[in-house]
Amino acid sequence: MIVTAMLSWFDEPPELLRQCVRGASTICDRIVAADGAYDLVPGKKAVSPHSQRKAIEQTAKKCGMEVEFLRSRIWAGQVEKRNAVLQVAKNGSDWVMTLDAEWRISGDKIAIREQLRHFLANGYEEIAVNFVTPDDPSRPIEQKAANVWHVQQAGTQQHLSFIYRAMPKMEYRRNHWSLYCESEDGREVALFGALNRAGYGRAKTGVLTAPHTFEHLCLFREKKQIERNSLYIMKRDDRALQMGYET
């Protein structure tokens, strides 16, 4: 069984990247990573400082994971970047897993992997994980939240589907969390944010009960990343409102 993490990043602290890669090794065998800013980001660059790629590469090696980097470039948006990573990650994989730089994952690797094998053998198509967003009490909300969604997430604990069965056809559409797939038998499946879309069936969803936690540390990010993310989200949402979809 092969589980591949899908990491998109741009200009993140190396220690944050080391942390997210170490966490991914609790579940995954390999990482596919893409560097580069989004087109709407001010001062956008195609390549982050080399220390960041080195942090990912070295940590993956220490944790016994393979890592593959896509060609760095400036991306139209999150949908384009995530799709590029997904198309590479799903090849040769049984499961693919979303991974963000500010995630810290922990858990019982043996128990997690055993449960994923069970889900694989029994035809499950997406797996929900324990997703926690701890609050940072040291700062007021306006200094730590990039937008209203981050405000709403503070202190929450949810089960969200971030592990997906690798299928022949998989594609993010309309926004960066709605995933549309076609299974081996030709059945059209909507995962996570794409639920209830016309013509698509519901995915068979499992809940990971082996000891684990996905910590979403968005409220602990550095000022530069928060301000950049806040401005990008505002521009992204304005453009999506005009076009009817994200790029």
mmCIF file with all atom_site columns, N, CA, C and O in Angstrom, residues 104 132-136 153-156 215-220:
data_model
loop_
_atom_site.group_PDB
_atom_site.id
_atom_site.type_symbol
_atom_site.label_atom_id
_atom_site.label_alt_id
_atom_site.label_comp_id
_atom_site.label_asym_id
_atom_site.label_entity_id
_atom_site.label_seq_id
_atom_site.pdbx_PDB_ins_code
_atom_site.Cartn_x
_atom_site.Cartn_y
_atom_site.Cartn_z
_atom_site.occupancy
_atom_site.B_iso_or_equiv
_atom_site.pdbx_formal_charge
_atom_site.auth_seq_id
_atom_site.auth_comp_id
_atom_site.auth_asym_id
_atom_site.auth_atom_id
_atom_site.pdbx_PDB_model_num
ATOM 1  N N  . ARG A 1 104 ? 0.303   20.005 11.501 1.00 0.00 ? 104 ARG A N  1
ATOM 2  C CA . ARG A 1 104 ? 1.162   19.157 12.318 1.00 0.00 ? 104 ARG A CA 1
ATOM 3  C C  . ARG A 1 104 ? 0.381   17.870 12.610 1.00 0.00 ? 104 ARG A C  1
ATOM 4  O O  . ARG A 1 104 ? -0.648  17.894 13.274 1.00 0.00 ? 104 ARG A O  1
ATOM 5  N N  . VAL A 1 132 ? -8.118  19.476 14.027 1.00 0.00 ? 132 VAL A N  1
ATOM 6  C CA . VAL A 1 132 ? -8.229  20.406 15.156 1.00 0.00 ? 132 VAL A CA 1
ATOM 7  C C  . VAL A 1 132 ? -7.545  21.724 14.797 1.00 0.00 ? 132 VAL A C  1
ATOM 8  O O  . VAL A 1 132 ? -6.436  21.727 14.250 1.00 0.00 ? 132 VAL A O  1
ATOM 9  N N  . THR A 1 133 ? -8.192  22.846 15.111 1.00 0.00 ? 133 THR A N  1
ATOM 10 C CA . THR A 1 133 ? -7.588  24.169 14.902 1.00 0.00 ? 133 THR A CA 1
ATOM 11 C C  . THR A 1 133 ? -7.417  24.848 16.254 1.00 0.00 ? 133 THR A C  1
ATOM 12 O O  . THR A 1 133 ? -8.331  25.516 16.749 1.00 0.00 ? 133 THR A O  1
ATOM 13 N N  . PRO A 1 134 ? -6.250  24.664 16.887 1.00 0.00 ? 134 PRO A N  1
ATOM 14 C CA . PRO A 1 134 ? -6.042  25.302 18.194 1.00 0.00 ? 134 PRO A CA 1
ATOM 15 C C  . PRO A 1 134 ? -5.932  26.813 18.070 1.00 0.00 ? 134 PRO A C  1
ATOM 16 O O  . PRO A 1 134 ? -5.474  27.338 17.047 1.00 0.00 ? 134 PRO A O  1
ATOM 17 N N  . ASP A 1 135 ? -6.354  27.511 19.111 1.00 0.00 ? 135 ASP A N  1
ATOM 18 C CA . ASP A 1 135 ? -6.286  28.971 19.127 1.00 0.00 ? 135 ASP A CA 1
ATOM 19 C C  . ASP A 1 135 ? -4.935  29.416 19.679 1.00 0.00 ? 135 ASP A C  1
ATOM 20 O O  . ASP A 1 135 ? -4.284  28.700 20.434 1.00 0.00 ? 135 ASP A O  1
ATOM 21 N N  . ASP A 1 136 ? -4.525  30.598 19.268 1.00 0.00 ? 136 ASP A N  1
ATOM 22 C CA . ASP A 1 136 ? -3.319  31.230 19.800 1.00 0.00 ? 136 ASP A CA 1
ATOM 23 C C  . ASP A 1 136 ? -3.762  32.346 20.735 1.00 0.00 ? 136 ASP A C  1
ATOM 24 O O  . ASP A 1 136 ? -4.157  33.419 20.271 1.00 0.00 ? 136 ASP A O  1
ATOM 25 N N  . GLN A 1 153 ? -12.778 28.960 12.475 1.00 0.00 ? 153 GLN A N  1
ATOM 26 C CA . GLN A 1 153 ? -12.114 27.692 12.778 1.00 0.00 ? 153 GLN A CA 1
ATOM 27 C C  . GLN A 1 153 ? -11.478 27.656 14.157 1.00 0.00 ? 153 GLN A C  1
ATOM 28 O O  . GLN A 1 153 ? -11.202 26.577 14.687 1.00 0.00 ? 153 GLN A O  1
ATOM 29 N N  . ALA A 1 154 ? -11.240 28.807 14.749 1.00 0.00 ? 154 ALA A N  1
ATOM 30 C CA . ALA A 1 154 ? -10.498 28.877 16.017 1.00 0.00 ? 154 ALA A CA 1
ATOM 31 C C  . ALA A 1 154 ? -11.135 28.006 17.092 1.00 0.00 ? 154 ALA A C  1
ATOM 32 O O  . ALA A 1 154 ? -12.322 28.140 17.409 1.00 0.00 ? 154 ALA A O  1
ATOM 33 N N  . GLY A 1 155 ? -10.343 27.075 17.636 1.00 0.00 ? 155 GLY A N  1
ATOM 34 C CA . GLY A 1 155 ? -10.796 26.224 18.728 1.00 0.00 ? 155 GLY A CA 1
ATOM 35 C C  . GLY A 1 155 ? -11.710 25.082 18.331 1.00 0.00 ? 155 GLY A C  1
ATOM 36 O O  . GLY A 1 155 ? -12.267 24.407 19.191 1.00 0.00 ? 155 GLY A O  1
ATOM 37 N N  . THR A 1 156 ? -11.860 24.813 17.030 1.00 0.00 ? 156 THR A N  1
ATOM 38 C CA . THR A 1 156 ? -12.784 23.767 16.589 1.00 0.00 ? 156 THR A CA 1
ATOM 39 C C  . THR A 1 156 ? -12.097 22.410 16.460 1.00 0.00 ? 156 THR A C  1
ATOM 40 O O  . THR A 1 156 ? -10.886 22.317 16.283 1.00 0.00 ? 156 THR A O  1
ATOM 41 N N  . GLU A 1 215 ? -3.361  18.785 13.368 1.00 0.00 ? 215 GLU A N  1
ATOM 42 C CA . GLU A 1 215 ? -3.471  20.123 13.946 1.00 0.00 ? 215 GLU A CA 1
ATOM 43 C C  . GLU A 1 215 ? -3.286  21.166 12.847 1.00 0.00 ? 215 GLU A C  1
ATOM 44 O O  . GLU A 1 215 ? -2.270  21.170 12.144 1.00 0.00 ? 215 GLU A O  1
ATOM 45 N N  . HIS A 1 216 ? -4.256  22.031 12.737 1.00 0.00 ? 216 HIS A N  1
ATOM 46 C CA . HIS A 1 216 ? -4.255  23.103 11.739 1.00 0.00 ? 216 HIS A CA 1
ATOM 47 C C  . HIS A 1 216 ? -3.762  24.367 12.440 1.00 0.00 ? 216 HIS A C  1
ATOM 48 O O  . HIS A 1 216 ? -4.518  25.041 13.149 1.00 0.00 ? 216 HIS A O  1
ATOM 49 N N  . LEU A 1 217 ? -2.482  24.701 12.265 1.00 0.00 ? 217 LEU A N  1
ATOM 50 C CA . LEU A 1 217 ? -1.853  25.767 13.038 1.00 0.00 ? 217 LEU A CA 1
ATOM 51 C C  . LEU A 1 217 ? -1.881  27.112 12.318 1.00 0.00 ? 217 LEU A C  1
ATOM 52 O O  . LEU A 1 217 ? -0.954  27.912 12.437 1.00 0.00 ? 217 LEU A O  1
ATOM 53 N N  . CYS A 1 218 ? -2.969  27.375 11.603 1.00 0.00 ? 218 CYS A N  1
ATOM 54 C CA . CYS A 1 218 ? -3.071  28.613 10.823 1.00 0.00 ? 218 CYS A CA 1
ATOM 55 C C  . CYS A 1 218 ? -3.037  29.860 11.698 1.00 0.00 ? 218 CYS A C  1
ATOM 56 O O  . CYS A 1 218 ? -2.612  30.929 11.247 1.00 0.00 ? 218 CYS A O  1
ATOM 57 N N  . LEU A 1 219 ? -3.479  29.763 12.951 1.00 0.00 ? 219 LEU A N  1
ATOM 58 C CA . LEU A 1 219 ? -3.539  30.924 13.834 1.00 0.00 ? 219 LEU A CA 1
ATOM 59 C C  . LEU A 1 219 ? -2.210  31.188 14.541 1.00 0.00 ? 219 LEU A C  1
ATOM 60 O O  . LEU A 1 219 ? -2.107  32.127 15.329 1.00 0.00 ? 219 LEU A O  1
ATOM 61 N N  . PHE A 1 220 ? -1.208  30.374 14.238 1.00 0.00 ? 220 PHE A N  1
ATOM 62 C CA . PHE A 1 220 ? 0.126   30.548 14.820 1.00 0.00 ? 220 PHE A CA 1
ATOM 63 C C  . PHE A 1 220 ? 1.143   30.991 13.769 1.00 0.00 ? 220 PHE A C  1
ATOM 64 O O  . PHE A 1 220 ? 2.341   31.031 14.050 1.00 0.00 ? 220 PHE A O  1
#
